[in-house]
Short mmCIF file of C-alpha atoms in Angstrom, two decimals:
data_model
loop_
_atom_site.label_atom_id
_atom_site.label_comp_id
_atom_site.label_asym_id
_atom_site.label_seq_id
_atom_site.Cartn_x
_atom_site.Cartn_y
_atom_site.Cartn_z
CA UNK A 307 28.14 -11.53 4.36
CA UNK A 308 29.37 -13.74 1.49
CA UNK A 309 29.64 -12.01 -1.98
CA UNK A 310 27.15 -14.32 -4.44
CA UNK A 311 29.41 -16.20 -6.98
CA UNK A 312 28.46 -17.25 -10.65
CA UNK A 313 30.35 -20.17 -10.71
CA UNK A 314 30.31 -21.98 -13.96
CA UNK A 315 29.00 -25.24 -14.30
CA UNK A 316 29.76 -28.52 -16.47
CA UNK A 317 29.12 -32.07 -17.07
CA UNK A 318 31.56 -33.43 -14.17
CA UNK A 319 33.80 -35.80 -16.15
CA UNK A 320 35.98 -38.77 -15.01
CA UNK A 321 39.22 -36.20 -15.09
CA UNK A 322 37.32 -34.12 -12.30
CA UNK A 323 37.49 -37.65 -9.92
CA UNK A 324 40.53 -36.89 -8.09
CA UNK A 325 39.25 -33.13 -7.25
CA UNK A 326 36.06 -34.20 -6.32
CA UNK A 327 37.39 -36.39 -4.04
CA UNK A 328 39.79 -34.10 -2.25
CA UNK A 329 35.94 -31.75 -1.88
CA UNK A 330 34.49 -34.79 -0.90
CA UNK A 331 37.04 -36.33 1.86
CA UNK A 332 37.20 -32.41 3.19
CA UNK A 333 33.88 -32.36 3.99
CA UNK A 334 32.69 -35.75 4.61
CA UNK A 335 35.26 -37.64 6.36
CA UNK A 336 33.49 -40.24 7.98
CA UNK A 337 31.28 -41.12 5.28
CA UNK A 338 33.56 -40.14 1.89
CA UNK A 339 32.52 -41.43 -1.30
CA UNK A 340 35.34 -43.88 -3.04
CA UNK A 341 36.76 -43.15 -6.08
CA UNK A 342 34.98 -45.84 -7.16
CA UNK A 343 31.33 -44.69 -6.32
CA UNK A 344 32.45 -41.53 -8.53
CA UNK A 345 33.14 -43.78 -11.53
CA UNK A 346 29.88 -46.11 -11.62
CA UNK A 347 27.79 -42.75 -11.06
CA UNK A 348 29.63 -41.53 -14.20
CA UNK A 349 29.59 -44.62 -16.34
CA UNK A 350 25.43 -44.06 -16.53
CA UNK A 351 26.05 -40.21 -17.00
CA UNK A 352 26.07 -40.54 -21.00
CA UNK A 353 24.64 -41.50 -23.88
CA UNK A 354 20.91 -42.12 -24.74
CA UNK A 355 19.94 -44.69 -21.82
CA UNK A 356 21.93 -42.14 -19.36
CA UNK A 357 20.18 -42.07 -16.28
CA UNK A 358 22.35 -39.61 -14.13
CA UNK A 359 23.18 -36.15 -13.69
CA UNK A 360 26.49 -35.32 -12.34
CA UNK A 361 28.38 -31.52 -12.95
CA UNK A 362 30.92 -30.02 -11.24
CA UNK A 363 31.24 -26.01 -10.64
CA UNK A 364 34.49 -24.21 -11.42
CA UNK A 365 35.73 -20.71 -10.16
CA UNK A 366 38.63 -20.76 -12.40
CA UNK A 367 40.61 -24.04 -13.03
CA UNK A 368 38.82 -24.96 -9.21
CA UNK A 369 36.58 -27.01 -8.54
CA UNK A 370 34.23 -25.70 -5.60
CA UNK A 371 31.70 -27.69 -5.44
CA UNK A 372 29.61 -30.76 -7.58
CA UNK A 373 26.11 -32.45 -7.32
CA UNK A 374 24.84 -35.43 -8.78
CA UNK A 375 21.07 -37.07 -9.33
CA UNK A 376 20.14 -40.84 -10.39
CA UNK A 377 17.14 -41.47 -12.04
CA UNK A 378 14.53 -44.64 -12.64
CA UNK A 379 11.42 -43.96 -14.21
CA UNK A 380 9.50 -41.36 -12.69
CA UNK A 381 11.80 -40.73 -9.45
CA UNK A 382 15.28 -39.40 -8.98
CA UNK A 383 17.36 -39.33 -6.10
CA UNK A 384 19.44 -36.70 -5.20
CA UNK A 385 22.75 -38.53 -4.58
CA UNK A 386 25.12 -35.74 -3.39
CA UNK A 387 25.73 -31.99 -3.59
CA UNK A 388 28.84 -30.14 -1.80
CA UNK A 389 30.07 -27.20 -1.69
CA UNK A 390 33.68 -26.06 -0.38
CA UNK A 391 33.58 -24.49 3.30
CA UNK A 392 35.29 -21.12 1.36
CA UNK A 393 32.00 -20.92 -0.51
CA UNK A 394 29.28 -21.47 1.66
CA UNK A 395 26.43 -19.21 2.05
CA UNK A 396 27.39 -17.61 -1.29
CA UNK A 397 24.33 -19.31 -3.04
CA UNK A 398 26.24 -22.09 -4.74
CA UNK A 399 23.92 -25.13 -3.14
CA UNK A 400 20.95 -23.68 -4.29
CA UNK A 401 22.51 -23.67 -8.18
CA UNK A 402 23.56 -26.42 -7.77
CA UNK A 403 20.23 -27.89 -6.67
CA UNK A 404 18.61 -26.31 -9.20
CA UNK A 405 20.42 -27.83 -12.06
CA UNK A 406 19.64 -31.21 -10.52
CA UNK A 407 15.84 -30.34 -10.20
CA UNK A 408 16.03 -29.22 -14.05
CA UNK A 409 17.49 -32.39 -14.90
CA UNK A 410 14.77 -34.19 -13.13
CA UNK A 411 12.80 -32.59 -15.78
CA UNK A 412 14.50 -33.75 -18.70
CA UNK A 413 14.67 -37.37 -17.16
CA UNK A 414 10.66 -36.86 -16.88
CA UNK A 415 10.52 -37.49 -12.73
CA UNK A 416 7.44 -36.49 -10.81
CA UNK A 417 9.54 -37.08 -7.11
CA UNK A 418 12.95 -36.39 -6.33
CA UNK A 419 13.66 -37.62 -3.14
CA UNK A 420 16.92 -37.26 -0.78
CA UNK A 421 18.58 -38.74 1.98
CA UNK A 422 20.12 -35.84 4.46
CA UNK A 423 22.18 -36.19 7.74
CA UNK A 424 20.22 -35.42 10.63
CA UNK A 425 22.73 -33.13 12.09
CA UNK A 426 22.99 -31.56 8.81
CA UNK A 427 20.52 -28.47 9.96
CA UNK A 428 22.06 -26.26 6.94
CA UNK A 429 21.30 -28.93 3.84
CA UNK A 430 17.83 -29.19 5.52
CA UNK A 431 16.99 -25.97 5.73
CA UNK A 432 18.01 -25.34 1.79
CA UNK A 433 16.03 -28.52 0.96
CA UNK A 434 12.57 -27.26 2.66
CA UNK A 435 13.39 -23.85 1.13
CA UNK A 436 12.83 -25.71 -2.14
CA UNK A 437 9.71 -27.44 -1.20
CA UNK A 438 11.28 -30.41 0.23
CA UNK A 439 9.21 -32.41 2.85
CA UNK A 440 10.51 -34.93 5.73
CA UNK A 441 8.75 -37.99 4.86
CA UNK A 442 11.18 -40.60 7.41
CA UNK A 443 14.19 -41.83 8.68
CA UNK A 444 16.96 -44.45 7.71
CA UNK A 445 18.60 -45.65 11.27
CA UNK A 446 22.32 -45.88 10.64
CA UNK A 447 22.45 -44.91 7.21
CA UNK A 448 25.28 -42.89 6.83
CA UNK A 449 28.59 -44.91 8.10
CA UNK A 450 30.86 -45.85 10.10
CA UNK A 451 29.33 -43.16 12.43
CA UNK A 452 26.26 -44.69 12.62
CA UNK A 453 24.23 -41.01 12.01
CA UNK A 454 20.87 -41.61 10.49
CA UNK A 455 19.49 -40.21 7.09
CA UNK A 456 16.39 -37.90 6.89
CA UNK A 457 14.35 -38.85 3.92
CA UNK A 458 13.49 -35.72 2.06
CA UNK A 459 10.70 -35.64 -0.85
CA UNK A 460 9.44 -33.32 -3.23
CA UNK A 461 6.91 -33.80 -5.84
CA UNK A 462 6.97 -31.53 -9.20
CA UNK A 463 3.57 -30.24 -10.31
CA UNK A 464 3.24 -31.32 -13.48
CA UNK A 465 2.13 -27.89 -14.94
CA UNK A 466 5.51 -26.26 -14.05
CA UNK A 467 8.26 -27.99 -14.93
CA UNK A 468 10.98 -27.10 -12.59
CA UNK A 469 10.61 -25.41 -8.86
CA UNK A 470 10.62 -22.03 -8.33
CA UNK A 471 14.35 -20.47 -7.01
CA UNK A 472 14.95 -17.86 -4.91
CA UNK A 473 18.14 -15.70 -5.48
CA UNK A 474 18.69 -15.40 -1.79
CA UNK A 475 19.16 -19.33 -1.67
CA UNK A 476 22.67 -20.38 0.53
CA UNK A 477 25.05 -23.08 -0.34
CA UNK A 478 25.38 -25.67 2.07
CA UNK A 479 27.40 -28.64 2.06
CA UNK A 480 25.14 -31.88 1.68
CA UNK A 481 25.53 -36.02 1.21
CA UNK A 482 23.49 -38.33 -0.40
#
């Protein structure tokens, strides 16, 4: 068993781009974000009309793992969490997802919504554990494999303002 971590976590700035990226080509080969993708995400990450979310979490001077959320009115998108392979099941994807949902809060959504590999068993299972529902598919979504996207939904009650977490949660490496 993995010992829990308390990583700490910040607002992912542009200096973070080139270790994100080493994170993100690790563990998503095929289907990598560019460093470009990074940079748009972060240009809309600040300021009063910011309508993203992006922070990175740091054992140290290392980054271990980041997550980012876009939002438009009253939905956001979860656009990508990942977590090194050193650090999964140690509970990191599950802060990480939580800071998202709490930013969903502050950006006023009533559905966040996800796209998830299908083989990706592990993000799914974190995903339901947070009240996440499969509401469809995307054929082909994720390329140049070809693998197709679950669509994941949840909707906040409006009474509670942020979902309930469990300590227990697991990390889990997951692309949006």
């Amino acid at each position: 068993m993995t010992t829990p971590v308390n990583p700490v976590l910040r607002e992912m700035r542009w200096w973070d781009i080139d270790p994100v990226l080493e994170l993100e080509k690790d563990l998503f080969p095929e289907d990598a974000w560019s460093r470009g993708m990074f940079w748009s995400e972060l240009a809309h990450s600040r300021g009063p009309e910011a309508t993203r979310r992006y922070v990175v979490a740091e054992e140290g001077a290392r980054i271990v793992g980041y997550a980012g959320l876009a939002s438009a009115g009253e939905l956001a998108d979860v656009q990508t969490i990942a977590v090194a392979r050193d650090h999964w099941g140690t509970g990191l994807g599950s802060v990480l997802l939580t800071e998202l949902l709490r930013a969903a809060t502050a950006f006023e959504c009533a559905e966040v919504m996800l796209e998830c590999r299908i083989d990706n068993i592990r993000a799914q299972k974190l995903y339901e554990r947070f009240g996440f529902e499969a509401i469809g598919f995307r054929r082909g979504y994720y390329q140049p494999g070809n693998v197709d996207a679950l669509v994941m939904r949840l909707t906040t009650a409006s009474d509670s303002g942020s979902a309930a977490v469990s300590t227990s949660e697991r990390g889990t490496e997951i692309n949006g």
